[in-house]
Amino acid sequence: MANFDRVIVPENGTPITIENNELKVPDNPIIPFIRGDGIGIDLWPASQLVLDAAVEKAYGGNRKIAWMKIYAGDEAVDKYGDGQYLPEDTINAIKEFIIAIKGPLTTPVGGGHRSLNVSLRRILDLYACVRPVKWFKGVPSPSVHPHWMDIVIFRENTEDVYSGIEWEQGTDAVAKVIEFINKEMGKNIRLDSGIGVKPISITGTKRLVRKAIKYAIAEGRKSITFMHKGNIMKYTEGAFKDWGYELAIDEFRDYIITEAELWDEAMAEDGVTPITKPGAFAELRGGKPAGDPNGRIIIKDRIADSIFQQIQTRTNEYDIIATPNLNGDYISDAAAAMVGGLGMAPGANIGDFIGLFEATHGTAPKYAGQDKVNPGSLMLSGVMMLNYLGWREAGEMIEKAIKRTIEVKTVTYDLHRQMEGATKVSCSGYAAEIVKNMV
Ligand code: NAP
């Protein structure tokens, strides 16, 4: 075990391990948690209460999480000293105990500090950002059919324009880069430009898509859509799509069918030669979709801008979305907005085994310490974590209790201000109601 400087490993817990390429979860797993900055102070106790109650109820006291407090953000500075926003202890603890959960963290202001979330993803190689988005009955939504939304977004986390390879306008470095591209590569970039680089690799793409397909198989999902802007950025976004199909066919042939193959099958059934494009063929079939995939997962792709329309107008045609980093960032928030906003949107950053589960919103500093905000996002991230542990019964119990609590219109301020006849409760009050509604 790593030597921790200021972290106390709970004596009543057992570490999660990896055996034969699988997680081995004891009945009393040690799980590190980062409370988080700002509203983390309110969200974490509320979420822990609900997670503990569900585990206790679901397993009659035979299972219990041994929580281990670790530090990042402002709390880490208090504990470890100036500038120590992300101490070694924290990284070592997550590596050692494999699964962890966190509240939101402030991005430190000032030179040299990058987002702590981005740093955690980078250092721990958490290459898949997984965000399920679905509607809870009763949550106010701007969408006409919010119940159609039940998607899971797999966003690549380590590449794309997010990889931080950029040069500021006016610097010697950017001048060198521009000179190289203009002279050596025959391009014509304006000399007063800043430059960012967008790397997208076979490695990064395939490991993300592999994870998405494995998830789809395990969860009985119907389709995976590659969201990309490959019509314009052919060798990055277009390649992402091509490598995605390649991997699906090479590694999961028995489980998948591509949309194009499905159309070919439908055309063959109709006795039509497959010469038309899928869209045109839909017209021919009177708008009917292609045939039955017979339990296989449909692999398809859509251009990024069109999918922003489609998730609003044809929401139920989308299930799992796998996409490069920047698209994933945008589509996650857009989808969350359709089901009631970020207060209810959970997330996880996952590597080969390590899983860091987190609220998707920020630290909302103006509400910190007021016991006011919605802990739904962090609680639902906890549900994802329980499912990842294989403790599905406890996860389901929380989800059902949240549903019940919202259906009887007991909600925090953010939902209350959009609902008629609702009862407003505090963050801790909401958690207590959810525990009461656990059956
Ligand atoms: P934010 O903290 O997400 O807050 C923006 C607004 O979203 C809040 O004012 C509030 O809206 C609403 N909101 C957020 N969380 C809520 C909750 N649990 N319940 C109800 N409403 C909630 O965004 P920000 O103000 O742009 O960012 C603040 C800090 O957080 C920054 O330092 C940023 O870098 C950081 N951040 C961290 C993460 C992360 O750790 N994963 C993610 C994003 C941002 P109303 O005012 O309308 O009530």
Short mmCIF file of C-alpha atoms and ligand atoms in Angstrom, two decimals:
data_model
loop_
_atom_site.label_atom_id
_atom_site.label_comp_id
_atom_site.label_asym_id
_atom_site.label_seq_id
_atom_site.Cartn_x
_atom_site.Cartn_y
_atom_site.Cartn_z
CA MET A 1 0.00 0.00 0.00
CA ALA A 2 1.18 3.53 -0.78
CA ASN A 3 2.46 5.58 2.14
CA PHE A 4 -0.02 8.36 2.75
CA ASP A 5 1.12 11.62 4.23
CA ARG A 6 -2.11 13.10 5.62
CA VAL A 7 -4.83 10.68 4.65
CA ILE A 8 -6.21 8.14 7.08
CA VAL A 9 -7.07 4.74 5.65
CA PRO A 10 -10.19 3.40 7.43
CA GLU A 11 -9.50 0.30 9.49
CA ASN A 12 -12.96 -1.14 8.97
CA GLY A 13 -12.60 -1.41 5.18
CA THR A 14 -11.01 -3.67 2.56
CA PRO A 15 -9.49 -2.41 -0.72
CA ILE A 16 -11.16 -3.16 -4.05
CA THR A 17 -8.76 -5.16 -6.23
CA ILE A 18 -8.45 -6.25 -9.84
CA GLU A 19 -8.36 -9.99 -10.42
CA ASN A 20 -8.43 -11.73 -13.80
CA ASN A 21 -9.16 -8.41 -15.45
CA GLU A 22 -12.21 -7.81 -13.30
CA LEU A 23 -12.97 -5.69 -10.28
CA LYS A 24 -13.19 -7.66 -7.06
CA VAL A 25 -15.40 -5.75 -4.66
CA PRO A 26 -15.49 -6.76 -0.98
CA ASP A 27 -18.56 -6.17 1.18
CA ASN A 28 -16.79 -3.29 2.95
CA PRO A 29 -14.88 -1.53 0.15
CA ILE A 30 -12.69 1.45 0.96
CA ILE A 31 -13.89 4.30 -1.25
CA PRO A 32 -12.05 7.63 -1.26
CA PHE A 33 -14.18 10.77 -1.56
CA ILE A 34 -13.36 14.41 -2.29
CA ARG A 35 -15.95 16.62 -0.63
CA GLY A 36 -15.51 19.40 -3.17
CA ASP A 37 -15.36 23.19 -2.98
CA GLY A 38 -18.20 25.68 -2.75
CA ILE A 39 -21.51 23.81 -2.55
CA GLY A 40 -19.58 20.55 -2.09
CA ILE A 41 -19.82 21.34 1.60
CA ASP A 42 -23.62 20.88 1.38
CA LEU A 43 -23.82 18.23 -1.33
CA TRP A 44 -21.43 15.67 0.06
CA PRO A 45 -23.11 15.02 3.47
CA ALA A 46 -26.52 14.82 1.77
CA SER A 47 -25.22 12.35 -0.81
CA GLN A 48 -23.32 10.21 1.67
CA LEU A 49 -26.44 9.92 3.83
CA VAL A 50 -28.46 8.63 0.88
CA LEU A 51 -25.75 6.26 -0.40
CA ASP A 52 -25.20 4.73 3.05
CA ALA A 53 -28.93 4.34 3.69
CA ALA A 54 -29.48 2.59 0.35
CA VAL A 55 -26.59 0.15 0.86
CA GLU A 56 -27.78 -0.60 4.40
CA LYS A 57 -31.38 -1.18 3.24
CA ALA A 58 -30.56 -3.11 0.08
CA TYR A 59 -28.20 -5.58 1.77
CA GLY A 60 -29.65 -5.74 5.29
CA GLY A 61 -26.45 -4.37 6.82
CA ASN A 62 -24.21 -6.99 5.18
CA ARG A 63 -22.50 -4.41 3.02
CA LYS A 64 -21.12 -1.03 3.99
CA ILE A 65 -18.83 1.45 2.29
CA ALA A 66 -15.76 2.45 4.33
CA TRP A 67 -15.42 6.09 3.24
CA MET A 68 -11.93 7.55 3.13
CA LYS A 69 -11.59 11.31 3.01
CA ILE A 70 -9.08 12.63 0.49
CA TYR A 71 -8.40 16.22 -0.46
CA ALA A 72 -8.42 18.41 -3.55
CA GLY A 73 -9.12 22.09 -4.19
CA ASP A 74 -9.45 24.57 -1.32
CA GLU A 75 -9.65 21.83 1.31
CA ALA A 76 -6.33 20.43 0.07
CA VAL A 77 -4.66 23.83 0.40
CA ASP A 78 -5.92 24.06 4.00
CA LYS A 79 -4.62 20.58 4.75
CA TYR A 80 -1.36 20.46 2.74
CA GLY A 81 -0.36 24.11 2.34
CA ASP A 82 -0.15 26.82 -0.30
CA GLY A 83 -0.55 25.78 -3.91
CA GLN A 84 -1.26 22.15 -3.00
CA TYR A 85 -4.55 21.86 -4.87
CA LEU A 86 -4.02 18.27 -5.90
CA PRO A 87 -1.67 16.49 -3.46
CA GLU A 88 0.17 13.26 -4.28
CA ASP A 89 -1.84 11.54 -1.53
CA THR A 90 -5.03 12.13 -3.48
CA ILE A 91 -3.69 10.71 -6.73
CA ASN A 92 -2.13 7.74 -4.94
CA ALA A 93 -5.34 7.02 -3.05
CA ILE A 94 -7.46 6.91 -6.21
CA LYS A 95 -4.87 4.71 -7.94
CA GLU A 96 -4.73 2.38 -4.98
CA PHE A 97 -8.43 2.09 -4.17
CA ILE A 98 -9.58 2.22 -7.83
CA ILE A 99 -13.00 3.77 -7.31
CA ALA A 100 -13.62 7.25 -5.93
CA ILE A 101 -16.26 9.96 -5.92
CA LYS A 102 -15.96 13.72 -5.86
CA GLY A 103 -17.91 16.94 -5.50
CA PRO A 104 -17.19 19.95 -7.73
CA LEU A 105 -13.81 21.70 -7.59
CA THR A 106 -12.93 25.32 -8.19
CA THR A 107 -10.52 25.91 -11.01
CA PRO A 108 -7.74 27.85 -9.24
CA VAL A 109 -7.35 31.34 -10.70
CA GLY A 110 -3.87 32.49 -11.67
CA GLY A 111 -0.96 31.49 -13.85
CA GLY A 112 0.16 27.90 -14.10
CA HIS A 113 -2.96 26.24 -12.66
CA ARG A 114 -5.10 24.16 -14.95
CA SER A 115 -8.50 22.76 -14.08
CA LEU A 116 -8.20 20.17 -11.33
CA ASN A 117 -10.77 18.03 -13.11
CA VAL A 118 -8.74 18.05 -16.31
CA SER A 119 -5.58 17.27 -14.29
CA LEU A 120 -7.25 14.32 -12.54
CA ARG A 121 -8.45 12.90 -15.86
CA ARG A 122 -5.02 13.35 -17.41
CA ILE A 123 -2.92 11.97 -14.53
CA LEU A 124 -5.18 8.95 -13.98
CA ASP A 125 -5.76 8.42 -17.72
CA LEU A 126 -9.52 8.47 -17.24
CA TYR A 127 -10.23 8.44 -20.93
CA ALA A 128 -14.00 8.05 -20.98
CA CYS A 129 -16.32 10.68 -19.58
CA VAL A 130 -19.62 8.87 -19.15
CA ARG A 131 -22.79 10.90 -18.72
CA PRO A 132 -26.23 9.31 -18.61
CA VAL A 133 -29.04 11.74 -19.29
CA LYS A 134 -32.61 10.79 -18.58
CA TRP A 135 -35.73 12.48 -17.38
CA PHE A 136 -37.35 12.04 -13.99
CA LYS A 137 -41.11 12.37 -14.16
CA GLY A 138 -42.20 15.72 -12.80
CA VAL A 139 -38.94 17.58 -13.40
CA PRO A 140 -39.72 20.75 -15.34
CA SER A 141 -38.33 20.52 -18.84
CA PRO A 142 -38.36 22.79 -21.89
CA SER A 143 -38.82 19.68 -24.03
CA VAL A 144 -42.18 18.45 -25.37
CA HIS A 145 -41.23 14.79 -24.93
CA PRO A 146 -38.71 14.74 -22.09
CA HIS A 147 -39.56 11.07 -21.40
CA TRP A 148 -38.02 10.18 -24.77
CA MET A 149 -34.61 11.13 -23.44
CA ASP A 150 -32.60 8.20 -22.08
CA ILE A 151 -29.11 8.44 -23.48
CA VAL A 152 -25.59 7.80 -22.25
CA ILE A 153 -22.82 9.97 -23.65
CA PHE A 154 -19.29 8.53 -23.91
CA ARG A 155 -17.03 11.52 -24.39
CA GLU A 156 -13.34 10.99 -25.16
CA ASN A 157 -11.47 12.72 -22.37
CA THR A 158 -7.80 12.95 -23.29
CA GLU A 159 -7.46 14.27 -26.85
CA ASP A 160 -8.91 16.82 -29.26
CA VAL A 161 -8.48 20.57 -28.83
CA TYR A 162 -8.72 19.90 -25.10
CA SER A 163 -5.26 18.38 -24.95
CA GLY A 164 -3.83 21.78 -24.08
CA ILE A 165 -1.38 21.97 -27.00
CA GLU A 166 -1.69 25.61 -27.93
CA TRP A 167 0.45 28.68 -28.48
CA GLU A 168 -0.51 32.23 -27.66
CA GLN A 169 -0.69 34.88 -30.37
CA GLY A 170 2.38 37.08 -30.52
CA THR A 171 4.83 34.65 -28.86
CA ASP A 172 8.07 33.35 -30.36
CA ALA A 173 6.67 29.84 -30.09
CA VAL A 174 3.57 30.57 -32.16
CA ALA A 175 5.72 32.36 -34.76
CA LYS A 176 7.82 29.19 -35.12
CA VAL A 177 4.74 27.00 -35.51
CA ILE A 178 3.19 29.32 -38.08
CA GLU A 179 6.42 29.54 -40.02
CA PHE A 180 6.69 25.75 -40.10
CA ILE A 181 3.11 25.27 -41.26
CA ASN A 182 3.28 28.02 -43.87
CA LYS A 183 6.74 27.21 -45.24
CA GLU A 184 7.01 23.47 -44.82
CA MET A 185 3.39 22.49 -45.27
CA GLY A 186 2.42 25.08 -47.86
CA LYS A 187 -0.40 26.66 -45.88
CA ASN A 188 -1.28 30.28 -45.36
CA ILE A 189 -2.03 30.96 -41.71
CA ARG A 190 -2.30 34.64 -40.74
CA LEU A 191 0.81 35.74 -38.88
CA ASP A 192 -1.22 37.31 -36.06
CA SER A 193 -2.95 34.00 -35.14
CA GLY A 194 -2.94 31.93 -31.99
CA ILE A 195 -2.71 28.18 -32.65
CA GLY A 196 -4.30 25.13 -31.01
CA VAL A 197 -3.72 21.53 -32.04
CA LYS A 198 -6.43 18.87 -32.36
CA PRO A 199 -4.91 15.40 -32.11
CA ILE A 200 -7.27 12.42 -32.42
CA SER A 201 -5.61 9.00 -32.43
CA ILE A 202 -6.56 5.43 -33.27
CA THR A 203 -5.61 4.47 -29.68
CA GLY A 204 -7.75 7.17 -28.06
CA THR A 205 -10.71 6.54 -30.32
CA LYS A 206 -10.74 2.78 -30.18
CA ARG A 207 -10.45 2.45 -26.41
CA LEU A 208 -13.36 4.86 -25.97
CA VAL A 209 -15.56 3.14 -28.54
CA ARG A 210 -14.66 -0.27 -27.08
CA LYS A 211 -15.84 0.91 -23.67
CA ALA A 212 -19.07 2.29 -25.13
CA ILE A 213 -19.85 -0.96 -26.96
CA LYS A 214 -19.06 -3.12 -23.92
CA TYR A 215 -21.37 -0.91 -21.89
CA ALA A 216 -24.10 -1.19 -24.53
CA ILE A 217 -23.83 -4.98 -24.48
CA ALA A 218 -23.85 -5.20 -20.67
CA GLU A 219 -26.80 -2.82 -20.32
CA GLY A 220 -28.87 -4.18 -23.23
CA ARG A 221 -28.76 -0.88 -25.11
CA LYS A 222 -30.04 -0.56 -28.68
CA SER A 223 -27.70 1.71 -30.60
CA ILE A 224 -24.44 3.63 -30.58
CA THR A 225 -24.12 6.84 -32.56
CA PHE A 226 -20.73 8.31 -33.43
CA MET A 227 -21.19 12.08 -33.25
CA HIS A 228 -18.57 13.84 -35.35
CA LYS A 229 -17.86 16.73 -37.68
CA GLY A 230 -16.06 14.54 -40.17
CA ASN A 231 -17.50 16.28 -43.20
CA ILE A 232 -15.20 19.21 -42.41
CA MET A 233 -12.43 17.78 -40.19
CA LYS A 234 -11.81 14.62 -42.15
CA TYR A 235 -8.59 13.40 -40.59
CA THR A 236 -9.62 13.95 -36.98
CA GLU A 237 -13.40 13.79 -36.53
CA GLY A 238 -13.91 11.82 -39.74
CA ALA A 239 -11.21 9.39 -38.71
CA PHE A 240 -12.88 9.01 -35.28
CA LYS A 241 -16.00 7.78 -37.06
CA ASP A 242 -14.08 5.46 -39.41
CA TRP A 243 -12.01 3.93 -36.59
CA GLY A 244 -15.18 3.54 -34.54
CA TYR A 245 -16.86 1.45 -37.26
CA GLU A 246 -13.63 -0.48 -37.78
CA LEU A 247 -13.42 -1.41 -34.11
CA ALA A 248 -17.10 -2.32 -33.89
CA ILE A 249 -16.80 -4.69 -36.84
CA ASP A 250 -13.41 -6.15 -35.89
CA GLU A 251 -14.10 -6.79 -32.21
CA PHE A 252 -17.88 -7.05 -31.80
CA ARG A 253 -19.12 -8.50 -35.08
CA ASP A 254 -21.60 -10.86 -33.44
CA TYR A 255 -23.16 -8.14 -31.34
CA ILE A 256 -23.55 -5.28 -33.79
CA ILE A 257 -24.98 -4.32 -37.13
CA THR A 258 -24.22 -1.06 -38.88
CA GLU A 259 -27.05 1.15 -39.97
CA ALA A 260 -25.96 0.77 -43.59
CA GLU A 261 -26.09 -3.04 -43.27
CA LEU A 262 -29.53 -2.80 -41.75
CA TRP A 263 -30.77 -0.76 -44.69
CA ASP A 264 -29.23 -3.24 -47.09
CA GLU A 265 -31.11 -6.03 -45.31
CA ALA A 266 -34.36 -4.07 -45.47
CA MET A 267 -33.84 -3.34 -49.16
CA ALA A 268 -33.15 -6.96 -49.86
CA GLU A 269 -36.39 -7.87 -48.04
CA ASP A 270 -38.28 -5.35 -50.15
CA GLY A 271 -36.58 -6.68 -53.29
CA VAL A 272 -34.92 -3.33 -53.92
CA THR A 273 -31.35 -3.02 -55.16
CA PRO A 274 -29.36 -1.06 -52.58
CA ILE A 275 -28.60 1.96 -54.71
CA THR A 276 -30.34 4.67 -52.72
CA LYS A 277 -28.99 6.44 -49.68
CA PRO A 278 -30.55 5.44 -46.35
CA GLY A 279 -32.48 8.72 -46.04
CA ALA A 280 -33.91 8.39 -49.53
CA PHE A 281 -34.86 4.80 -48.87
CA ALA A 282 -36.83 5.83 -45.80
CA GLU A 283 -38.93 7.96 -48.13
CA LEU A 284 -39.44 4.98 -50.41
CA ARG A 285 -40.62 2.88 -47.49
CA GLY A 286 -43.17 5.51 -46.56
CA GLY A 287 -40.97 6.84 -43.75
CA LYS A 288 -40.66 3.39 -42.18
CA PRO A 289 -37.35 2.68 -40.51
CA ALA A 290 -34.99 -0.03 -41.64
CA GLY A 291 -35.57 -3.59 -40.49
CA ASP A 292 -35.29 -5.27 -37.12
CA PRO A 293 -31.72 -5.53 -35.87
CA ASN A 294 -32.68 -8.80 -34.14
CA GLY A 295 -31.14 -7.90 -30.83
CA ARG A 296 -27.94 -6.57 -32.37
CA ILE A 297 -26.73 -3.10 -31.41
CA ILE A 298 -27.08 -0.65 -34.30
CA ILE A 299 -23.92 1.31 -35.01
CA LYS A 300 -24.56 4.60 -36.78
CA ASP A 301 -23.06 8.05 -37.12
CA ARG A 302 -24.38 11.58 -37.30
CA ILE A 303 -22.82 14.93 -38.06
CA ALA A 304 -22.44 16.99 -34.86
CA ASP A 305 -24.64 19.92 -35.85
CA SER A 306 -27.48 17.70 -37.01
CA ILE A 307 -27.50 15.72 -33.79
CA PHE A 308 -28.15 18.88 -31.79
CA GLN A 309 -31.41 19.17 -33.74
CA GLN A 310 -32.15 15.50 -33.67
CA ILE A 311 -31.89 15.00 -29.93
CA GLN A 312 -34.63 17.59 -29.66
CA THR A 313 -36.90 16.44 -32.44
CA ARG A 314 -36.21 12.68 -32.64
CA THR A 315 -34.89 12.14 -29.14
CA ASN A 316 -35.88 8.49 -28.87
CA GLU A 317 -33.73 7.52 -31.87
CA TYR A 318 -30.60 8.03 -29.77
CA ASP A 319 -29.31 5.76 -27.09
CA ILE A 320 -25.54 5.78 -26.64
CA ILE A 321 -23.49 8.58 -28.16
CA ALA A 322 -19.71 8.17 -28.54
CA THR A 323 -17.86 11.31 -29.50
CA PRO A 324 -14.59 13.26 -29.32
CA ASN A 325 -13.93 15.60 -26.44
CA LEU A 326 -15.30 18.98 -27.50
CA ASN A 327 -18.51 17.64 -29.09
CA GLY A 328 -19.02 15.61 -25.93
CA ASP A 329 -18.73 18.67 -23.76
CA TYR A 330 -21.38 20.55 -25.72
CA ILE A 331 -23.85 17.72 -26.23
CA SER A 332 -23.72 16.72 -22.53
CA ASP A 333 -24.95 20.11 -21.38
CA ALA A 334 -27.48 20.46 -24.19
CA ALA A 335 -28.98 17.06 -23.38
CA ALA A 336 -28.97 17.78 -19.64
CA ALA A 337 -30.83 21.04 -20.26
CA MET A 338 -33.62 19.10 -21.98
CA VAL A 339 -34.30 17.05 -18.86
CA GLY A 340 -34.15 19.82 -16.30
CA GLY A 341 -30.58 21.06 -16.10
CA LEU A 342 -27.26 20.24 -14.54
CA GLY A 343 -28.62 19.89 -11.00
CA MET A 344 -29.78 16.39 -11.99
CA ALA A 345 -26.99 15.28 -14.36
CA PRO A 346 -24.52 12.69 -13.07
CA GLY A 347 -21.15 11.76 -14.54
CA ALA A 348 -18.08 9.58 -14.26
CA ASN A 349 -14.57 9.59 -15.62
CA ILE A 350 -13.43 6.08 -16.26
CA GLY A 351 -10.15 4.52 -17.36
CA ASP A 352 -9.37 0.85 -17.85
CA PHE A 353 -10.51 0.18 -14.29
CA ILE A 354 -10.29 3.36 -12.24
CA GLY A 355 -13.62 5.17 -11.94
CA LEU A 356 -13.96 8.69 -10.59
CA PHE A 357 -17.62 9.58 -10.19
CA GLU A 358 -18.56 13.25 -10.06
CA ALA A 359 -21.26 15.88 -10.09
CA THR A 360 -21.25 17.54 -13.49
CA HIS A 361 -22.00 21.07 -12.33
CA GLY A 362 -19.51 23.44 -10.74
CA THR A 363 -19.06 24.81 -7.24
CA ALA A 364 -21.80 27.50 -7.45
CA PRO A 365 -19.92 29.56 -4.84
CA LYS A 366 -22.77 31.98 -4.20
CA TYR A 367 -24.78 29.15 -2.62
CA ALA A 368 -21.95 27.51 -0.65
CA GLY A 369 -22.81 26.59 2.91
CA GLN A 370 -26.48 27.61 2.57
CA ASP A 371 -27.83 24.05 2.59
CA LYS A 372 -29.86 25.01 -0.45
CA VAL A 373 -28.72 23.40 -3.69
CA ASN A 374 -29.86 20.21 -5.40
CA PRO A 375 -27.70 17.21 -4.49
CA GLY A 376 -29.29 15.15 -7.31
CA SER A 377 -26.26 15.23 -9.59
CA LEU A 378 -23.85 13.95 -6.96
CA MET A 379 -26.36 11.36 -5.67
CA LEU A 380 -26.97 10.03 -9.17
CA SER A 381 -23.21 9.90 -9.73
CA GLY A 382 -23.22 7.76 -6.59
CA VAL A 383 -25.83 5.54 -8.26
CA MET A 384 -23.49 5.14 -11.24
CA MET A 385 -20.74 4.22 -8.80
CA LEU A 386 -22.90 1.60 -7.07
CA ASN A 387 -23.74 0.10 -10.46
CA TYR A 388 -20.05 0.05 -11.36
CA LEU A 389 -19.40 -1.85 -8.11
CA GLY A 390 -22.12 -4.30 -9.12
CA TRP A 391 -24.34 -3.10 -6.24
CA ARG A 392 -27.29 -2.48 -8.52
CA GLU A 393 -30.00 -3.10 -5.94
CA ALA A 394 -28.78 -0.15 -3.87
CA GLY A 395 -28.47 2.03 -6.99
CA GLU A 396 -32.01 1.21 -8.08
CA MET A 397 -33.31 1.96 -4.60
CA ILE A 398 -31.88 5.49 -4.74
CA GLU A 399 -33.17 6.15 -8.22
CA LYS A 400 -36.67 5.02 -7.31
CA ALA A 401 -36.62 7.09 -4.12
CA ILE A 402 -35.53 10.20 -6.04
CA LYS A 403 -38.35 9.58 -8.54
CA ARG A 404 -40.89 9.25 -5.73
CA THR A 405 -39.66 12.38 -3.98
CA ILE A 406 -39.93 14.44 -7.15
CA GLU A 407 -43.32 12.98 -8.05
CA VAL A 408 -44.76 14.20 -4.75
CA LYS A 409 -43.19 17.57 -5.58
CA THR A 410 -40.76 17.77 -2.70
CA VAL A 411 -37.80 19.51 -4.28
CA THR A 412 -34.92 21.94 -3.81
CA TYR A 413 -35.06 25.60 -4.86
CA ASP A 414 -33.93 25.07 -8.45
CA LEU A 415 -36.84 22.79 -9.31
CA HIS A 416 -39.25 24.52 -6.94
CA ARG A 417 -39.00 27.79 -8.87
CA GLN A 418 -40.22 26.01 -12.00
CA MET A 419 -42.94 23.80 -10.47
CA GLU A 420 -46.41 24.75 -9.40
CA GLY A 421 -47.63 23.59 -6.00
CA ALA A 422 -44.26 22.13 -4.96
CA THR A 423 -42.79 22.07 -1.47
CA LYS A 424 -39.32 23.58 -1.19
CA VAL A 425 -36.83 21.76 1.00
CA SER A 426 -33.17 22.32 1.83
CA CYS A 427 -30.36 20.19 0.45
CA SER A 428 -30.20 18.12 3.65
CA GLY A 429 -34.02 18.09 3.89
CA TYR A 430 -34.23 16.68 0.36
CA ALA A 431 -31.76 13.93 1.27
CA ALA A 432 -33.83 13.06 4.35
CA GLU A 433 -37.00 12.85 2.19
CA ILE A 434 -35.23 10.55 -0.25
CA VAL A 435 -34.18 8.26 2.59
CA LYS A 436 -37.80 8.23 3.84
CA ASN A 437 -38.97 7.29 0.35
CA MET A 438 -36.62 4.32 0.08
CA VAL A 439 -38.59 1.09 0.13
P1 NAP B 1 -21.74 26.24 -11.61
O1 NAP B 1 -20.98 26.15 -10.37
O2 NAP B 1 -22.17 24.96 -12.22
O3 NAP B 1 -23.02 27.11 -11.29
C1 NAP B 1 -23.82 27.76 -12.27
C2 NAP B 1 -25.28 27.78 -11.86
O4 NAP B 1 -25.83 26.49 -12.05
C3 NAP B 1 -25.56 28.09 -10.41
O5 NAP B 1 -25.51 29.48 -10.14
C4 NAP B 1 -26.95 27.49 -10.26
O6 NAP B 1 -27.93 28.25 -10.98
C5 NAP B 1 -26.82 26.22 -11.07
N1 NAP B 1 -26.37 25.07 -10.26
C6 NAP B 1 -25.14 24.49 -10.24
N2 NAP B 1 -25.14 23.44 -9.40
C7 NAP B 1 -26.38 23.34 -8.89
C8 NAP B 1 -27.00 22.47 -7.97
N3 NAP B 1 -26.36 21.43 -7.40
N4 NAP B 1 -28.29 22.67 -7.65
C9 NAP B 1 -28.97 23.67 -8.22
N5 NAP B 1 -28.45 24.55 -9.10
C10 NAP B 1 -27.17 24.38 -9.44
O7 NAP B 1 -20.94 27.03 -12.73
P2 NAP B 1 -19.94 28.26 -12.62
O8 NAP B 1 -20.54 29.27 -11.67
O9 NAP B 1 -19.64 28.62 -13.99
O10 NAP B 1 -18.61 27.65 -11.99
C11 NAP B 1 -18.19 27.86 -10.64
C12 NAP B 1 -16.87 27.13 -10.42
O11 NAP B 1 -17.03 25.72 -10.61
C13 NAP B 1 -15.72 27.55 -11.35
O12 NAP B 1 -14.54 27.63 -10.59
C14 NAP B 1 -15.61 26.39 -12.33
O13 NAP B 1 -14.32 26.25 -12.82
C15 NAP B 1 -15.98 25.21 -11.45
N6 NAP B 1 -16.50 24.05 -12.18
C16 NAP B 1 -16.19 22.82 -11.68
C17 NAP B 1 -16.71 21.68 -12.27
C18 NAP B 1 -16.38 20.33 -11.68
O14 NAP B 1 -15.76 20.27 -10.63
N7 NAP B 1 -16.76 19.23 -12.29
C19 NAP B 1 -17.57 21.77 -13.37
C20 NAP B 1 -17.89 23.05 -13.85
C21 NAP B 1 -17.37 24.19 -13.24
P3 NAP B 1 -28.85 29.44 -10.41
O15 NAP B 1 -27.93 30.56 -10.05
O16 NAP B 1 -29.73 29.76 -11.58
O17 NAP B 1 -29.61 28.96 -9.24
#
